Coordinates of N, CA and C in Angstrom, one line a residue:
X52 N -1.2 -0.5 -1.2 CA -1.1 -1.5 -1.0 C 0.3 -1.7 -0.3
X53 N 0.6 -2.7 0.8 CA 1.6 -3.1 1.4 C 2.6 -3.9 0.3
X54 N 3.5 -3.6 0.2 CA 4.7 -4.4 -0.5 C 5.2 -5.5 0.6
X55 N 5.3 -6.7 0.2 CA 5.9 -7.6 1.1 C 7.2 -8.3 0.6
X56 N 8.4 -8.2 1.1 CA 9.5 -8.5 1.0 C 9.9 -9.9 1.4
X57 N 10.7 -10.9 1.0 CA 11.0 -11.9 1.5 C 12.5 -12.4 1.2
X58 N 13.5 -12.5 2.0 CA 14.7 -12.8 2.2 C 15.0 -14.2 2.9
X59 N 15.3 -15.1 2.3 CA 15.5 -16.5 2.9 C 16.5 -17.1 2.1
X60 N 17.7 -17.8 2.5 CA 18.7 -18.4 1.7 C 18.5 -19.7 1.3
X61 N 17.4 -20.4 1.8 CA 17.0 -21.8 1.5 C 16.0 -21.7 0.4
X62 N 16.4 -22.2 -0.8 CA 15.2 -22.1 -2.0 C 13.9 -22.7 -1.7
X63 N 13.8 -23.9 -1.0 CA 12.8 -24.4 -1.1 C 12.0 -23.8 0.0
X64 N 12.3 -23.2 1.3 CA 11.7 -22.5 2.4 C 11.2 -21.2 1.9
X65 N 11.8 -20.4 0.9 CA 11.5 -19.5 0.2 C 10.1 -19.5 -0.7
X66 N 10.3 -20.7 -1.6 CA 9.1 -20.8 -2.3 C 7.9 -21.2 -1.6
X67 N 8.2 -21.9 -0.4 CA 7.0 -22.3 0.5 C 6.5 -20.9 1.2
X68 N 7.3 -19.9 1.4 CA 6.8 -18.9 2.2 C 5.9 -17.9 1.0
X69 N 6.5 -17.9 -0.2 CA 5.9 -17.0 -1.1 C 4.6 -17.7 -1.6
X70 N 4.5 -19.0 -1.7 CA 3.5 -19.8 -2.1 C 2.1 -19.4 -1.1
X71 N 2.5 -19.4 0.2 CA 1.6 -19.5 1.3 C 1.3 -18.0 1.6
X72 N 2.1 -16.9 1.5 CA 1.7 -15.6 1.3 C 0.6 -15.2 0.1
X73 N 1.0 -15.6 -1.1 CA 0.1 -15.3 -2.1 C -1.3 -16.0 -1.9
X74 N -1.4 -17.1 -1.1 CA -2.7 -17.8 -0.9 C -3.3 -17.1 -0.1
X75 N -2.6 -16.5 1.3 CA -3.3 -16.0 2.2 C -4.0 -14.4 1.6
X76 N -3.0 -13.7 0.7 CA -3.3 -12.3 0.1 C -4.7 -12.6 -0.4
X77 N -4.6 -13.8 -1.4 CA -5.9 -14.0 -2.3 C -7.2 -14.5 -1.2
X78 N -6.9 -15.3 -0.5 CA -8.0 -15.7 0.3 C -8.7 -14.7 1.0
X79 N -7.7 -13.9 1.9 CA -8.3 -13.1 3.0 C -8.5 -11.6 2.2
X80 N -8.1 -11.4 1.0 CA -8.3 -10.1 0.5 C -7.6 -8.8 1.1
X81 N -6.3 -9.5 1.3 CA -5.4 -8.4 2.0 C -4.9 -7.3 1.0
X82 N -4.9 -6.1 1.6 CA -4.3 -5.1 0.3 C -2.7 -5.0 0.5
X83 N -2.2 -6.1 0.1 CA -0.9 -6.4 0.0 C -0.2 -7.2 -1.2
X84 N 0.9 -6.9 -1.6 CA 1.1 -8.0 -2.4 C 2.8 -8.2 -2.6
X85 N 3.1 -9.3 -3.4 CA 4.3 -9.5 -3.0 C 5.5 -8.8 -4.0
X86 N 6.4 -8.1 -3.3 CA 7.2 -7.2 -4.1 C 8.4 -8.0 -4.6
X87 N 9.1 -8.8 -3.8 CA 10.2 -9.3 -4.2 C 10.5 -10.5 -3.2
X88 N 11.0 -11.6 -3.8 CA 11.3 -12.5 -3.0 C 12.8 -13.0 -3.4
X89 N 13.9 -12.9 -2.5 CA 15.3 -13.1 -2.9 C 16.1 -14.1 -1.8
X90 N 17.2 -14.7 -2.1 CA 18.1 -15.2 -1.6 C 19.3 -14.2 -1.2
X91 N 19.3 -13.2 -1.8 CA 20.4 -12.0 -1.7 C 19.8 -11.0 -1.3
X92 N 20.4 -10.4 0.1 CA 20.0 -9.2 1.0 C 20.2 -8.0 -0.1
X93 N 21.3 -7.9 -0.7 CA 21.5 -6.9 -1.4 C 20.2 -6.5 -2.7
X94 N 19.7 -7.4 -3.0 CA 18.6 -7.3 -4.1 C 17.3 -6.7 -3.4
X95 N 17.1 -7.2 -2.1 CA 16.2 -6.5 -1.3 C 16.6 -5.1 -1.2
X96 N 17.7 -4.7 -0.5 CA 18.0 -3.1 -0.2 C 18.0 -2.5 -1.4
X97 N 18.1 -2.9 -2.7 CA 18.1 -2.1 -3.7 C 16.6 -1.9 -4.2
X98 N 15.9 -2.9 -4.2 CA 14.4 -2.9 -4.6 C 13.6 -1.9 -3.5
X99 N 13.9 -1.8 -1.9 CA 13.4 -0.8 -1.1 C 13.9 0.5 -1.6
X100 N 15.2 0.6 -1.5 CA 15.8 2.0 -2.0 C 15.0 2.5 -3.1
X101 N 14.8 1.8 -4.1 CA 14.1 2.2 -5.5 C 12.7 2.9 -5.1
X102 N 12.0 2.3 -4.4 CA 10.5 2.5 -4.2 C 10.3 2.5 -2.6
X103 N 10.9 3.3 -1.9 CA 10.8 3.6 -0.5 C 9.2 3.9 0.2
X104 N 8.7 2.9 0.7 CA 7.4 3.1 1.2 C 7.3 2.0 2.4
X105 N 6.4 2.0 3.0 CA 6.1 1.1 4.3 C 5.8 -0.4 3.7
X106 N 6.6 -1.2 4.3 CA 6.5 -2.6 3.8 C 6.4 -3.8 4.8
X107 N 6.4 -5.0 4.6 CA 6.4 -6.0 5.4 C 7.5 -7.0 4.8
X108 N 8.5 -7.2 6.0 CA 9.8 -7.9 5.5 C 9.8 -9.3 6.4
X109 N 10.0 -10.2 5.5 CA 10.2 -11.6 6.4 C 11.5 -11.7 6.0
X110 N 12.3 -11.8 7.1 CA 13.7 -12.0 6.9 C 14.5 -13.1 7.6
X111 N 15.2 -13.9 6.9 CA 16.2 -14.8 7.5 C 17.1 -14.3 8.4
X112 N 17.7 -14.9 9.2 CA 18.8 -14.2 10.2 C 20.0 -14.8 9.4
X113 N 20.2 -16.0 9.4 CA 21.4 -16.5 8.9 C 21.4 -16.5 7.5
X114 N 22.0 -15.8 6.6 CA 21.9 -15.6 5.4 C 23.5 -16.1 4.7
X115 N 23.7 -17.6 4.5 CA 24.9 -18.2 4.1 C 25.6 -17.6 2.9
X116 N 26.5 -17.4 2.9 CA 27.6 -17.0 1.8 C 27.3 -15.5 1.6
X117 N 26.8 -14.8 2.4 CA 26.2 -13.4 2.0 C 27.0 -12.3 2.9
X118 N 27.3 -11.1 2.5 CA 28.0 -10.3 3.4 C 27.6 -9.7 4.7
X119 N 26.2 -9.8 4.7 CA 25.3 -9.4 5.8 C 24.4 -10.6 6.4
X120 N 24.2 -10.6 7.6 CA 23.1 -11.2 8.0 C 21.6 -10.5 8.2
X121 N 20.5 -11.1 8.5 CA 19.3 -10.6 8.6 C 19.2 -9.2 9.4
X122 N 19.9 -9.2 10.6 CA 19.9 -7.9 11.6 C 20.6 -6.8 10.7
X123 N 21.6 -7.1 9.9 CA 22.2 -6.1 9.1 C 21.3 -5.6 8.0
X124 N 20.8 -6.8 7.4 CA 19.7 -6.2 6.2 C 18.5 -5.5 7.0
X125 N 18.0 -5.8 8.0 CA 17.1 -5.1 8.7 C 17.6 -3.6 9.0
X126 N 18.8 -3.5 9.2 CA 19.4 -2.1 9.4 C 19.3 -1.1 8.2
X127 N 19.7 -1.8 7.0 CA 19.9 -1.1 5.9 C 18.6 -0.7 5.5
X128 N 17.3 -1.6 5.8 CA 16.1 -1.3 5.4 C 15.5 -0.2 6.0
X129 N 15.8 0.0 7.5 CA 15.2 1.0 8.2 C 15.8 2.2 7.8
X130 N 16.8 2.4 6.9 CA 17.2 3.8 6.2 C 16.3 4.3 5.3
X131 N 15.3 3.1 4.8 CA 14.3 3.7 3.7 C 12.8 3.7 4.2
X132 N 12.9 2.5 5.1 CA 11.3 2.4 5.7 C 11.5 2.2 7.4
X133 N 11.2 3.4 7.9 CA 11.3 3.5 9.4 C 10.1 3.0 9.9
X134 N 8.9 2.7 9.4 CA 7.8 2.1 9.8 C 7.5 0.8 9.5
X135 N 8.3 0.2 8.5 CA 7.8 -1.0 8.2 C 7.8 -2.1 9.2
X136 N 7.3 -3.3 8.8 CA 7.1 -4.5 9.7 C 8.3 -5.4 9.5
X137 N 9.2 -5.7 10.4 CA 10.3 -6.6 10.3 C 9.9 -7.9 11.1
X138 N 9.7 -8.7 10.3 CA 9.7 -10.3 11.2 C 10.7 -11.2 10.6
X139 N 11.3 -11.6 11.6 CA 12.4 -12.5 11.3 C 11.9 -13.9 11.5
X140 N 12.5 -14.7 10.7 CA 12.2 -16.4 10.4 C 13.6 -16.9 10.6
X141 N 13.6 -17.7 11.8 CA 15.0 -18.0 12.1 C 14.6 -19.3 12.8
X142 N 16.0 -20.1 12.8 CA 16.3 -21.2 13.8 C 16.3 -20.8 15.3
X143 N 16.7 -19.7 15.5 CA 16.9 -19.4 16.9 C 15.9 -18.7 17.5
X144 N 15.1 -19.2 18.4 CA 14.0 -18.3 19.1 C 14.2 -17.0 20.0
X145 N 15.5 -16.8 20.5 CA 15.6 -15.9 21.5 C 16.6 -14.8 20.8
X146 N 15.8 -13.7 20.2 CA 16.7 -12.8 19.3 C 16.5 -11.6 19.8
X147 N 15.7 -11.4 20.9 CA 15.1 -9.9 21.3 C 16.4 -9.0 21.5
X148 N 17.4 -9.4 22.3 CA 18.5 -8.6 22.6 C 19.1 -8.1 21.3
X149 N 19.4 -9.2 20.1 CA 20.2 -8.8 19.0 C 19.2 -7.7 18.3
X150 N 18.1 -7.6 18.2 CA 17.2 -6.8 17.5 C 17.3 -5.4 18.1
X151 N 17.3 -5.6 19.5 CA 17.2 -4.2 20.4 C 18.7 -3.7 20.2
X152 N 19.7 -4.6 19.9 CA 21.3 -3.9 19.7 C 21.3 -3.1 18.2
X153 N 20.5 -3.6 17.5 CA 20.5 -3.1 16.2 C 19.4 -2.0 16.0
X154 N 18.7 -1.6 17.1 CA 17.5 -0.6 17.1 C 16.5 -1.0 16.0
X155 N 15.8 -2.2 15.8 CA 15.1 -2.8 14.8 C 13.8 -2.7 14.8
X156 N 13.3 -2.9 16.1 CA 12.0 -3.0 16.6 C 11.1 -3.9 15.6
X157 N 11.7 -5.1 15.7 CA 11.0 -6.3 15.1 C 9.6 -6.6 15.6
X158 N 8.8 -6.7 14.6 CA 7.4 -7.2 15.2 C 7.3 -8.6 15.6
X159 N 8.0 -9.4 15.1 CA 7.9 -10.9 15.6 C 9.2 -11.9 15.3
X160 N 9.3 -13.1 15.9 CA 10.3 -13.8 15.6 C 9.6 -15.1 15.3
X161 N 9.8 -15.7 14.2 CA 9.1 -16.9 13.8 C 10.4 -18.1 13.8
X162 N 10.0 -19.2 14.4 CA 10.9 -20.2 14.3 C 10.7 -21.1 13.3
X163 N 11.6 -21.6 12.2 CA 11.3 -22.1 11.1 C 11.4 -23.7 11.2
X164 N 12.1 -24.2 12.2 CA 12.0 -25.6 12.2 C 11.2 -26.6 11.8
X165 N 10.0 -26.1 12.4 CA 8.6 -26.8 11.8 C 7.9 -26.0 10.9
X166 N 7.6 -26.4 9.8 CA 7.1 -25.9 8.4 C 5.6 -25.4 8.9
X167 N 4.8 -26.2 9.6 CA 3.7 -25.9 9.9 C 3.5 -24.7 11.0
X168 N 4.3 -24.7 11.9 CA 4.2 -23.6 12.8 C 5.0 -22.3 12.1
X169 N 5.9 -22.4 11.3 CA 6.2 -21.3 10.5 C 5.3 -20.6 9.8
X170 N 4.2 -21.5 9.0 CA 3.4 -20.6 8.2 C 2.4 -20.2 9.1
X171 N 1.9 -20.9 10.3 CA 0.9 -20.3 11.1 C 1.5 -18.9 11.6
X172 N 2.6 -18.9 12.3 CA 3.3 -17.6 12.4 C 3.4 -16.5 11.2
X173 N 3.4 -16.8 10.4 CA 3.3 -15.8 9.2 C 1.9 -15.5 8.9
X174 N 0.9 -16.3 9.2 CA -0.6 -16.0 9.1 C -0.9 -15.0 10.2
X175 N -0.4 -15.6 11.4 CA -0.7 -14.7 12.6 C -0.2 -13.2 12.3
X176 N 1.0 -13.2 11.7 CA 1.7 -11.5 11.6 C 0.8 -11.0 10.5
X177 N 0.4 -11.4 9.6 CA -0.6 -10.7 8.4 C -1.6 -10.0 9.2
X178 N -2.4 -11.1 10.0 CA -3.6 -10.7 10.6 C -3.3 -9.4 11.7
X179 N -2.0 -9.7 12.3 CA -1.8 -8.5 13.2 C -1.4 -7.4 12.4
X180 N -0.9 -7.2 11.4 CA -0.6 -6.0 10.6 C -1.8 -5.4 10.2
X181 N -2.5 -6.4 9.7 CA -4.0 -5.6 8.9 C -4.8 -5.1 10.0
X182 N -4.7 -5.5 11.2 CA -5.5 -5.1 12.5 C -4.9 -3.6 12.7
X183 N -3.5 -3.7 12.8 CA -2.9 -2.5 13.3 C -3.0 -1.3 12.0
X184 N -2.9 -1.8 10.9 CA -3.2 -0.8 10.0 C -4.6 0.1 9.8
X185 N -5.8 -1.0 10.0 CA -7.0 -0.3 10.4 C -7.0 0.5 11.4
X186 N -6.3 0.3 12.4 CA -6.4 1.1 13.6 C -5.8 2.6 13.4
X187 N -4.6 2.4 12.6 CA -3.9 3.5 12.5 C -4.6 4.5 11.2
X188 N -5.3 3.8 10.5 CA -6.1 4.6 9.5 C -7.2 5.3 9.9
X189 N -7.9 4.7 11.1 CA -9.0 5.1 11.6 C -8.5 6.2 12.6
X190 N -7.5 6.3 12.9 CA -6.9 7.5 13.8 C -6.4 8.5 13.2
X191 N -5.7 8.2 11.8 CA -4.9 9.3 11.4 C -5.3 9.8 10.0
X192 N -6.1 8.7 9.2 CA -6.7 9.4 7.9 C -7.9 8.5 7.3
X193 N -8.5 9.2 6.5 CA -9.7 8.7 5.9 C -9.4 7.9 4.5
X194 N -9.8 7.0 4.8 CA -9.6 5.9 3.7 C -10.8 5.4 2.7
X195 N -10.7 5.5 1.4 CA -11.9 4.9 0.6 C -11.5 3.3 0.3
X196 N -12.4 2.6 0.6 CA -12.2 1.1 0.5 C -13.0 0.7 -0.9
X197 N -12.1 0.0 -1.7 CA -12.9 -0.7 -2.9 C -12.1 -1.9 -3.1
X198 N -13.2 -2.6 -3.6 CA -12.8 -4.2 -3.9 C -12.6 -4.1 -5.5
X199 N -11.7 -4.6 -6.0 CA -11.2 -4.9 -7.2 C -11.0 -6.4 -7.6
X200 N -11.7 -6.9 -8.2 CA -11.9 -8.6 -8.4 C -12.0 -9.0 -6.8
X201 N -11.0 -9.8 -6.3 CA -10.8 -10.4 -5.0 C -9.7 -9.7 -4.2
X202 N -9.6 -8.5 -4.6 CA -8.5 -7.7 -3.7 C -9.1 -6.5 -3.0
X203 N -8.9 -6.4 -1.9 CA -9.6 -5.1 -1.2 C -8.6 -3.8 -0.9
X204 N -8.7 -2.5 -1.8 CA -7.7 -1.7 -1.6 C -8.3 -0.5 -0.7
X205 N -7.3 0.0 0.0 CA -7.8 1.1 0.7 C -6.8 2.1 0.5
X206 N -7.7 3.1 0.0 CA -6.9 4.4 -0.5 C -7.1 5.7 0.2
X207 N -6.1 6.1 0.4 CA -6.1 7.6 1.5 C -7.0 8.4 0.5
X208 N -8.0 9.0 1.2 CA -8.7 9.9 0.4 C -7.9 11.2 0.1
X209 N -7.0 11.7 0.7 CA -6.3 12.8 0.4 C -5.3 12.5 -0.8
X210 N -5.3 11.2 -1.2 CA -4.5 11.1 -2.2 C -5.1 10.9 -3.7
X211 N -6.8 10.8 -3.5 CA -7.7 10.8 -4.7 C -7.7 12.1 -5.2
X212 N -7.3 12.0 -6.5 CA -7.4 13.3 -7.4 C -8.9 13.7 -7.7
X213 N -9.7 12.4 -8.6 CA -10.7 12.7 -8.9 C -11.4 11.5 -9.4
X214 N -12.7 11.0 -9.3 CA -13.3 10.0 -10.1 C -13.9 10.3 -11.3
X215 N -13.9 9.1 -12.3 CA -14.5 9.6 -13.4 C -15.2 8.5 -13.9
X216 N -16.3 8.8 -14.6 CA -17.1 7.6 -15.0 C -16.5 7.0 -16.6
X217 N -16.5 5.6 -16.0 CA -16.0 4.9 -17.4 C -16.8 4.7 -18.3
X218 N -16.1 4.3 -19.7 CA -17.0 3.8 -20.9 C -17.8 2.7 -20.5
X219 N -17.4 2.0 -19.7 CA -18.2 0.8 -19.3 C -19.4 1.1 -18.2
X220 N -20.6 0.6 -18.6 CA -21.7 0.8 -17.9 C -21.2 0.5 -16.3
X221 N -22.0 1.5 -15.4 CA -21.8 1.3 -13.7 C -20.5 1.1 -13.3
X222 N -19.6 1.5 -14.1 CA -17.8 1.5 -13.7 C -17.3 2.8 -13.4
X223 N -16.9 2.9 -12.6 CA -16.1 4.4 -12.2 C -14.3 4.1 -12.3
X224 N -13.8 5.1 -12.8 CA -12.3 5.2 -12.6 C -11.9 6.0 -11.4
X225 N -11.0 5.5 -10.5 CA -10.3 6.2 -9.4 C -9.2 6.8 -9.7
X226 N -8.7 8.2 -9.9 CA -7.4 8.4 -10.3 C -6.8 9.1 -9.0
X227 N -5.8 8.3 -8.5 CA -5.2 8.7 -7.4 C -3.8 9.2 -7.7
X228 N -3.1 9.7 -6.7 CA -1.6 10.4 -7.0 C -0.9 9.5 -8.1
X229 N -0.8 8.1 -7.7 CA 0.2 7.4 -8.5 C -0.7 6.1 -9.1
X230 N -2.1 6.1 -9.3 CA -2.7 4.9 -9.4 C -4.0 5.3 -10.0
X231 N -4.4 4.2 -10.8 CA -5.6 4.2 -11.6 C -6.5 3.1 -11.5
X232 N -7.7 3.0 -10.8 CA -8.5 1.9 -10.1 C -9.7 2.1 -10.8
X233 N -10.2 1.0 -11.4 CA -11.3 0.9 -12.4 C -12.2 -0.3 -11.4
X234 N -13.6 0.3 -10.8 CA -14.3 -0.5 -9.9 C -15.8 -0.4 -10.3
X235 N -16.7 -1.0 -9.9 CA -18.1 -1.1 -10.1 C -18.5 0.0 -8.8
X236 N -19.4 1.1 -9.5 CA -19.7 2.1 -8.6 C -20.8 3.0 -9.2
X237 N -21.2 3.8 -8.2 CA -22.2 4.8 -8.7 C -21.6 6.3 -8.4
X238 N -21.6 7.2 -9.3 CA -21.1 8.4 -9.1 C -22.0 9.2 -8.3
X239 N -23.1 9.0 -8.3 CA -24.3 9.7 -7.4 C -23.9 9.4 -6.0
X240 N -23.6 8.2 -5.8 CA -23.2 7.8 -4.2 C -22.0 8.2 -3.8
X241 N -21.1 8.2 -4.9 CA -19.6 8.9 -4.5 C -19.9 10.5 -4.0
X242 N -20.4 11.1 -5.0 CA -20.9 12.4 -4.8 C -21.6 12.7 -3.4
X243 N -22.4 11.9 -3.0 CA -23.0 12.0 -1.6 C -22.1 11.8 -0.3
X244 N -21.0 10.6 -0.8 CA -20.2 10.3 0.3 C -18.8 11.2 0.7
X245 N -18.6 12.0 -0.7 CA -17.6 12.8 -0.5 C -17.9 14.4 -0.9
X246 N -19.2 14.6 -0.4 CA -19.5 16.1 -0.7 C -18.9 17.1 0.2
X247 N -18.1 16.9 1.2 CA -17.3 18.0 2.0 C -16.2 18.5 1.1
X248 N -15.3 17.6 0.4 CA -14.3 18.1 -0.2 C -14.3 17.7 -1.6
X249 N -15.2 17.1 -2.2 CA -15.3 16.9 -3.6 C -16.3 17.5 -4.4
X250 N -16.3 17.6 -5.6 CA -17.2 18.6 -6.5 C -17.7 17.9 -7.7
X251 N -18.8 18.0 -7.8 CA -19.2 17.1 -9.4 C -19.1 18.3 -10.4
X252 N -18.0 18.5 -11.0 CA -17.6 19.5 -11.9 C -18.2 19.2 -13.1
X253 N -18.7 17.9 -13.5 CA -19.2 17.7 -14.9 C -19.9 16.4 -14.6
X254 N -20.5 15.8 -15.3 CA -21.6 14.6 -15.2 C -20.4 13.6 -15.5
X255 N -19.2 13.7 -15.8 CA -18.2 12.5 -15.9 C -17.3 12.6 -14.8
X256 N -17.1 13.8 -14.0 CA -16.3 14.1 -13.2 C -16.4 14.6 -11.7
X257 N -16.0 14.0 -10.7 CA -15.9 14.2 -9.3 C -14.9 14.6 -9.0
X258 N -14.3 15.8 -8.4 CA -13.0 16.3 -8.5 C -12.8 16.8 -6.8
X259 N -11.7 16.1 -6.3 CA -11.1 16.6 -4.9 C -10.8 18.0 -5.4
X260 N -11.6 18.9 -4.7 CA -11.1 20.4 -4.9 C -9.8 20.6 -4.0
X261 N -9.4 20.0 -3.2 CA -8.2 20.4 -2.5 C -6.7 20.0 -3.3
X262 N -7.2 19.1 -4.2 CA -6.0 18.8 -5.2 C -5.9 19.5 -6.8
X263 N -6.9 20.3 -6.7 CA -6.9 21.1 -8.0 C -5.7 22.3 -8.0
X264 N -4.7 22.3 -9.0 CA -3.5 23.0 -9.2 C -4.0 24.4 -10.0
X265 N -4.6 24.1 -11.1 CA -4.9 25.2 -12.0 C -6.4 25.1 -12.7
X266 N -6.8 26.2 -13.1 CA -8.2 26.0 -13.8 C -7.7 26.8 -15.4
X267 N -8.3 26.3 -16.2 CA -8.0 26.8 -17.6 C -9.4 27.1 -18.1
X268 N -9.9 28.5 -17.7 CA -10.9 28.9 -17.9 C -11.7 28.7 -19.6
X269 N -10.7 29.1 -20.2 CA -10.9 29.2 -21.8 C -11.3 27.9 -22.1
X270 N -10.7 26.7 -22.1 CA -11.0 25.5 -22.5 C -11.7 24.6 -21.7
X271 N -12.1 25.2 -20.3 CA -12.9 24.5 -19.3 C -12.1 23.3 -18.8
X272 N -10.8 23.5 -18.4 CA -10.1 22.1 -18.0 C -9.6 22.7 -16.7
X273 N -9.4 21.4 -15.7 CA -9.0 21.5 -14.6 C -7.4 20.7 -14.5
X274 N -6.6 21.3 -14.1 CA -5.1 20.7 -14.0 C -4.9 20.2 -12.4
X275 N -4.9 18.8 -12.2 CA -4.8 18.2 -10.9 C -3.3 18.5 -10.5
X276 N -3.1 18.0 -9.4 CA -1.7 18.0 -8.7 C -0.8 17.0 -9.4
X277 N -1.5 15.7 -9.9 CA -0.6 14.8 -10.5 C -0.5 14.8 -11.7
X278 N -0.7 16.3 -12.5 CA -0.6 16.3 -13.9 C -1.9 15.9 -14.8
X279 N -2.7 15.2 -14.1 CA -4.0 15.0 -15.2 C -4.9 16.0 -15.3
X280 N -5.6 16.0 -16.2 CA -6.8 17.1 -16.5 C -8.2 16.6 -16.6
X281 N -9.1 17.2 -16.0 CA -10.4 17.0 -16.4 C -11.3 18.1 -16.7
X282 N -12.6 17.8 -17.1 CA -13.1 18.9 -17.7 C -14.4 19.4 -16.5
X283 N -14.5 20.7 -16.8 CA -15.7 21.1 -16.0 C -16.8 21.9 -16.8
X284 N -18.0 21.6 -16.5 CA -19.3 22.2 -17.1 C -19.3 23.9 -16.8
X285 N -19.6 24.6 -17.8 CA -19.7 26.1 -17.8 C -20.2 26.3 -16.7
X286 N -21.5 25.9 -16.1 CA -22.3 26.3 -15.2 C -21.4 26.1 -13.8
X287 N -20.4 25.6 -13.7 CA -19.5 25.2 -12.6 C -18.6 26.1 -12.3
X288 N -18.7 27.0 -13.3 CA -17.1 28.0 -13.0 C -17.2 28.6 -11.9
X289 N -18.4 29.4 -11.6 CA -18.4 30.2 -10.4 C -18.4 29.4 -8.9
X290 N -19.0 28.0 -8.8 CA -18.6 27.4 -7.7 C -17.1 26.9 -7.6
X291 N -16.5 26.8 -8.7 CA -15.1 26.1 -8.7 C -14.3 27.3 -8.1
X292 N -14.4 28.5 -8.8 CA -13.4 29.8 -8.3 C -13.8 29.9 -6.7
X293 N -14.9 29.6 -6.3 CA -15.1 30.1 -4.9 C -14.8 28.9 -3.9
X294 N -14.4 27.5 -4.4 CA -13.9 26.7 -3.5 C -12.4 26.6 -3.6
X295 N -11.8 27.1 -4.5 CA -10.2 27.0 -4.6 C -9.5 28.1 -4.2

């Protein structure tokens, strides 16, 4: 899930941007979430440094009464997120040279003088980012797409530890590297979909064999790379040993 950060010194514009983005995420089912909205660049830097991952950044250029402007903020963000999407929301339309000078590789510049045009520009950039991410995913990684309520999630398959049947009927729990997602699904269908690298080791568990760290043969437990454990059936011992 892509985190979105907004840094804008005008409280009314900041609130309007947040409301619009939250609405777009809900309506379009984007795999994104608002991580932080702030009028202070230092708060953005601290949040990105605490959780450095690829994100989306809507940055005001002129940050009044602050020790840095949007370009300097972008430069600090790039220390933690070299592949993130920087979008400048500004009163000045021609800023390409400035971002070049700071080596920022901004995705776009949105002029905020007209509220309607500003929001249209933000909408356009979300669509561009989604299209670009889908293209990258197709070229580089295999992803498992799952819908949770009204949100569509794209989980890299190589980050999935195992699937587990839920106590609730027709529901599955996906255990990823740092996440657990409950969704409606069929273990049988998942087993067929992921038969190359996943193994049905127990009626309740479908395990990514590439993520197995250790087998406890005595207690018939599997220790996964993220520290979680799952059970395996007695008759799966031989196949497990042959696959890891």
